[in-house]
Amino acid sequence: MEARMTSPADPDVTTAIQHLYKAIHTGGLDPHLLALIHLRTSQINGCSPCVFASIEAATKAGETPERLHNVVAWRDTPFYTEQERAALALTEAATRIQDGAPGVTDAIWDAAADHFTEKELGTIILEIATTNFFNRINRTLREQAGKTW
């Protein structure tokens, strides 16, 4: 499989994306949590370059292979805190918004709100949305895992 094009973004879009990332990474969340959110979103969307990049970056930041390899089954493993579980539930609900899906229910929102401030929730939502944005671009362009951008 080959990518369909090299870059769909002009410099103004690139600048806007850099501002989004700055907002996300200054939002007060643990970088490990952001990595888990990015990884889970990318797994759901089947975005291999983002899954690859998530694992590579999280590993360099000190995340354990045990947690990275099991995020796909986070509900059934003991490796995540209640706070991380609330963020992962929000991640899945906000990502799976296809026809008929319930989306972010009050129960999911309330559980996340019990663990995060409003600013932190905003950061989580921005991470989920930005990851979904890139997942869709990468799937459309047929980007491959392991490519260095």
PDB file of C-alpha atoms in Angstrom:
ATOM      1  CA  MET A   1       0.000   0.000   0.000  1.00  0.00           C
ATOM      2  CA  GLU A   2       1.310   3.448  -0.881  1.00  0.00           C
ATOM      3  CA  ALA A   3       0.223   6.816   0.443  1.00  0.00           C
ATOM      4  CA  ARG A   4      -1.942   8.720  -1.997  1.00  0.00           C
ATOM      5  CA  MET A   5      -0.203  12.066  -1.487  1.00  0.00           C
ATOM      6  CA  THR A   6       2.674  13.476   0.509  1.00  0.00           C
ATOM      7  CA  SER A   7       0.972  16.270   2.440  1.00  0.00           C
ATOM      8  CA  PRO A   8      -2.562  17.629   2.279  1.00  0.00           C
ATOM      9  CA  ALA A   9      -1.807  20.654   4.465  1.00  0.00           C
ATOM     10  CA  ASP A  10      -0.663  24.107   3.514  1.00  0.00           C
ATOM     11  CA  PRO A  11       1.484  26.150   5.938  1.00  0.00           C
ATOM     12  CA  ASP A  12      -1.529  27.892   7.516  1.00  0.00           C
ATOM     13  CA  VAL A  13      -3.079  24.548   8.417  1.00  0.00           C
ATOM     14  CA  THR A  14       0.222  23.325   9.830  1.00  0.00           C
ATOM     15  CA  THR A  15       0.436  26.431  12.029  1.00  0.00           C
ATOM     16  CA  ALA A  16      -3.115  25.904  13.266  1.00  0.00           C
ATOM     17  CA  ILE A  17      -2.324  22.280  14.135  1.00  0.00           C
ATOM     18  CA  GLN A  18       0.775  23.360  16.046  1.00  0.00           C
ATOM     19  CA  HIS A  19      -1.420  25.696  18.112  1.00  0.00           C
ATOM     20  CA  LEU A  20      -3.811  22.816  18.851  1.00  0.00           C
ATOM     21  CA  TYR A  21      -0.945  20.640  20.059  1.00  0.00           C
ATOM     22  CA  LYS A  22       0.391  23.452  22.215  1.00  0.00           C
ATOM     23  CA  ALA A  23      -3.038  23.840  23.838  1.00  0.00           C
ATOM     24  CA  ILE A  24      -3.276  20.099  24.436  1.00  0.00           C
ATOM     25  CA  HIS A  25       0.192  19.774  25.949  1.00  0.00           C
ATOM     26  CA  THR A  26      -0.242  22.777  28.234  1.00  0.00           C
ATOM     27  CA  GLY A  27      -3.670  21.624  29.422  1.00  0.00           C
ATOM     28  CA  GLY A  28      -2.404  20.104  32.650  1.00  0.00           C
ATOM     29  CA  LEU A  29      -2.818  16.421  31.843  1.00  0.00           C
ATOM     30  CA  ASP A  30      -0.201  13.752  32.376  1.00  0.00           C
ATOM     31  CA  PRO A  31       1.482  13.024  29.020  1.00  0.00           C
ATOM     32  CA  HIS A  32       0.977   9.299  29.680  1.00  0.00           C
ATOM     33  CA  LEU A  33      -2.789   9.837  29.817  1.00  0.00           C
ATOM     34  CA  LEU A  34      -2.698  11.837  26.582  1.00  0.00           C
ATOM     35  CA  ALA A  35      -0.782   8.961  24.976  1.00  0.00           C
ATOM     36  CA  LEU A  36      -3.387   6.427  26.127  1.00  0.00           C
ATOM     37  CA  ILE A  37      -6.186   8.603  24.733  1.00  0.00           C
ATOM     38  CA  HIS A  38      -4.361   8.985  21.420  1.00  0.00           C
ATOM     39  CA  LEU A  39      -3.645   5.266  21.231  1.00  0.00           C
ATOM     40  CA  ARG A  40      -7.201   4.159  22.042  1.00  0.00           C
ATOM     41  CA  THR A  41      -8.735   6.602  19.570  1.00  0.00           C
ATOM     42  CA  SER A  42      -6.363   5.429  16.856  1.00  0.00           C
ATOM     43  CA  GLN A  43      -7.054   1.764  17.609  1.00  0.00           C
ATOM     44  CA  ILE A  44     -10.800   2.329  17.257  1.00  0.00           C
ATOM     45  CA  ASN A  45     -10.313   4.098  13.936  1.00  0.00           C
ATOM     46  CA  GLY A  46      -7.804   1.559  12.629  1.00  0.00           C
ATOM     47  CA  CYS A  47      -5.166   4.219  12.001  1.00  0.00           C
ATOM     48  CA  SER A  48      -1.925   2.222  11.885  1.00  0.00           C
ATOM     49  CA  PRO A  49       0.467   5.199  11.645  1.00  0.00           C
ATOM     50  CA  CYS A  50      -1.125   6.820  14.686  1.00  0.00           C
ATOM     51  CA  VAL A  51      -1.114   3.556  16.663  1.00  0.00           C
ATOM     52  CA  PHE A  52       2.562   3.150  15.784  1.00  0.00           C
ATOM     53  CA  ALA A  53       3.378   6.776  16.667  1.00  0.00           C
ATOM     54  CA  SER A  54       1.432   6.548  19.952  1.00  0.00           C
ATOM     55  CA  ILE A  55       3.300   3.484  21.105  1.00  0.00           C
ATOM     56  CA  GLU A  56       6.669   4.828  20.010  1.00  0.00           C
ATOM     57  CA  ALA A  57       6.199   8.207  21.737  1.00  0.00           C
ATOM     58  CA  ALA A  58       4.693   6.701  24.896  1.00  0.00           C
ATOM     59  CA  THR A  59       7.518   4.185  25.162  1.00  0.00           C
ATOM     60  CA  LYS A  60      10.105   6.959  24.873  1.00  0.00           C
ATOM     61  CA  ALA A  61       8.227   8.851  27.596  1.00  0.00           C
ATOM     62  CA  GLY A  62       8.510   5.844  29.913  1.00  0.00           C
ATOM     63  CA  GLU A  63       5.124   4.175  29.510  1.00  0.00           C
ATOM     64  CA  THR A  64       5.195   0.436  30.146  1.00  0.00           C
ATOM     65  CA  PRO A  65       4.685  -2.113  27.371  1.00  0.00           C
ATOM     66  CA  GLU A  66       2.169  -3.878  29.622  1.00  0.00           C
ATOM     67  CA  ARG A  67      -0.132  -0.855  29.672  1.00  0.00           C
ATOM     68  CA  LEU A  68       0.356   0.004  26.000  1.00  0.00           C
ATOM     69  CA  HIS A  69      -0.366  -3.517  24.792  1.00  0.00           C
ATOM     70  CA  ASN A  70      -3.496  -3.818  26.902  1.00  0.00           C
ATOM     71  CA  VAL A  71      -5.196  -0.458  26.324  1.00  0.00           C
ATOM     72  CA  VAL A  72      -7.389  -2.145  23.713  1.00  0.00           C
ATOM     73  CA  ALA A  73      -8.816  -4.241  26.576  1.00  0.00           C
ATOM     74  CA  TRP A  74      -8.600  -1.635  29.342  1.00  0.00           C
ATOM     75  CA  ARG A  75     -11.899  -2.671  30.937  1.00  0.00           C
ATOM     76  CA  ASP A  76     -10.630  -6.197  31.559  1.00  0.00           C
ATOM     77  CA  THR A  77      -7.168  -5.478  32.932  1.00  0.00           C
ATOM     78  CA  PRO A  78      -5.842  -4.160  36.257  1.00  0.00           C
ATOM     79  CA  PHE A  79      -3.290  -1.789  34.703  1.00  0.00           C
ATOM     80  CA  TYR A  80      -5.261   1.503  34.698  1.00  0.00           C
ATOM     81  CA  THR A  81      -6.405   3.889  37.399  1.00  0.00           C
ATOM     82  CA  GLU A  82     -10.033   4.897  37.827  1.00  0.00           C
ATOM     83  CA  GLN A  83      -9.118   8.295  36.383  1.00  0.00           C
ATOM     84  CA  GLU A  84      -7.587   6.678  33.289  1.00  0.00           C
ATOM     85  CA  ARG A  85     -10.621   4.403  32.918  1.00  0.00           C
ATOM     86  CA  ALA A  86     -12.941   7.421  32.978  1.00  0.00           C
ATOM     87  CA  ALA A  87     -10.836   9.113  30.292  1.00  0.00           C
ATOM     88  CA  LEU A  88     -10.765   5.968  28.158  1.00  0.00           C
ATOM     89  CA  ALA A  89     -14.548   5.551  28.435  1.00  0.00           C
ATOM     90  CA  LEU A  90     -14.982   9.173  27.330  1.00  0.00           C
ATOM     91  CA  THR A  91     -12.509   8.574  24.499  1.00  0.00           C
ATOM     92  CA  GLU A  92     -14.417   5.589  23.183  1.00  0.00           C
ATOM     93  CA  ALA A  93     -17.824   7.241  23.453  1.00  0.00           C
ATOM     94  CA  ALA A  94     -16.662  10.436  21.742  1.00  0.00           C
ATOM     95  CA  THR A  95     -14.923   8.484  18.968  1.00  0.00           C
ATOM     96  CA  ARG A  96     -17.708   5.988  18.283  1.00  0.00           C
ATOM     97  CA  ILE A  97     -20.387   8.380  17.097  1.00  0.00           C
ATOM     98  CA  GLN A  98     -21.617   6.364  14.141  1.00  0.00           C
ATOM     99  CA  ASP A  99     -25.328   6.070  13.388  1.00  0.00           C
ATOM    100  CA  GLY A 100     -27.205   4.735  16.371  1.00  0.00           C
ATOM    101  CA  ALA A 101     -24.324   4.910  18.847  1.00  0.00           C
ATOM    102  CA  PRO A 102     -25.275   6.522  22.142  1.00  0.00           C
ATOM    103  CA  GLY A 103     -22.200   8.775  22.148  1.00  0.00           C
ATOM    104  CA  VAL A 104     -21.166  10.388  25.411  1.00  0.00           C
ATOM    105  CA  THR A 105     -23.913   9.513  27.862  1.00  0.00           C
ATOM    106  CA  ASP A 106     -24.517  11.422  31.076  1.00  0.00           C
ATOM    107  CA  ALA A 107     -23.036   8.513  33.034  1.00  0.00           C
ATOM    108  CA  ILE A 108     -19.810   8.583  31.005  1.00  0.00           C
ATOM    109  CA  TRP A 109     -19.579  12.366  31.273  1.00  0.00           C
ATOM    110  CA  ASP A 110     -20.294  12.366  35.015  1.00  0.00           C
ATOM    111  CA  ALA A 111     -17.632   9.706  35.645  1.00  0.00           C
ATOM    112  CA  ALA A 112     -15.062  11.766  33.752  1.00  0.00           C
ATOM    113  CA  ALA A 113     -16.162  14.969  35.512  1.00  0.00           C
ATOM    114  CA  ASP A 114     -15.607  13.232  38.861  1.00  0.00           C
ATOM    115  CA  HIS A 115     -11.915  12.841  37.990  1.00  0.00           C
ATOM    116  CA  PHE A 116     -11.053  15.903  35.920  1.00  0.00           C
ATOM    117  CA  THR A 117     -11.457  19.654  36.126  1.00  0.00           C
ATOM    118  CA  GLU A 118     -13.316  21.480  33.389  1.00  0.00           C
ATOM    119  CA  LYS A 119      -9.999  22.580  31.877  1.00  0.00           C
ATOM    120  CA  GLU A 120      -8.711  19.010  31.907  1.00  0.00           C
ATOM    121  CA  LEU A 121     -11.936  17.756  30.315  1.00  0.00           C
ATOM    122  CA  GLY A 122     -11.497  20.368  27.600  1.00  0.00           C
ATOM    123  CA  THR A 123      -7.973  19.083  27.015  1.00  0.00           C
ATOM    124  CA  ILE A 124      -9.187  15.481  26.807  1.00  0.00           C
ATOM    125  CA  ILE A 125     -11.877  16.456  24.298  1.00  0.00           C
ATOM    126  CA  LEU A 126      -9.356  18.393  22.230  1.00  0.00           C
ATOM    127  CA  GLU A 127      -6.971  15.388  22.226  1.00  0.00           C
ATOM    128  CA  ILE A 128      -9.769  13.045  21.147  1.00  0.00           C
ATOM    129  CA  ALA A 129     -10.934  15.413  18.398  1.00  0.00           C
ATOM    130  CA  THR A 130      -7.435  16.125  17.093  1.00  0.00           C
ATOM    131  CA  THR A 131      -6.577  12.432  17.036  1.00  0.00           C
ATOM    132  CA  ASN A 132      -9.815  11.648  15.188  1.00  0.00           C
ATOM    133  CA  PHE A 133      -8.931  14.423  12.725  1.00  0.00           C
ATOM    134  CA  PHE A 134      -5.532  12.887  11.963  1.00  0.00           C
ATOM    135  CA  ASN A 135      -6.912   9.348  11.920  1.00  0.00           C
ATOM    136  CA  ARG A 136      -9.335  10.314   9.176  1.00  0.00           C
ATOM    137  CA  ILE A 137      -6.661  12.078   7.139  1.00  0.00           C
ATOM    138  CA  ASN A 138      -4.280   9.126   7.465  1.00  0.00           C
ATOM    139  CA  ARG A 139      -6.961   6.572   6.554  1.00  0.00           C
ATOM    140  CA  THR A 140      -8.010   8.635   3.532  1.00  0.00           C
ATOM    141  CA  LEU A 141      -4.422   9.018   2.335  1.00  0.00           C
ATOM    142  CA  ARG A 142      -3.474   5.395   3.162  1.00  0.00           C
ATOM    143  CA  GLU A 143      -0.544   6.427   5.316  1.00  0.00           C
ATOM    144  CA  GLN A 144       1.538   3.535   6.576  1.00  0.00           C
ATOM    145  CA  ALA A 145       2.783   2.782  10.061  1.00  0.00           C
ATOM    146  CA  GLY A 146       6.395   3.569  10.764  1.00  0.00           C
ATOM    147  CA  LYS A 147       6.645   6.533   8.451  1.00  0.00           C
ATOM    148  CA  THR A 148       8.499   9.505   9.902  1.00  0.00           C
ATOM    149  CA  TRP A 149       6.645  12.726   9.309  1.00  0.00           C
TER     150      TRP A 149
END
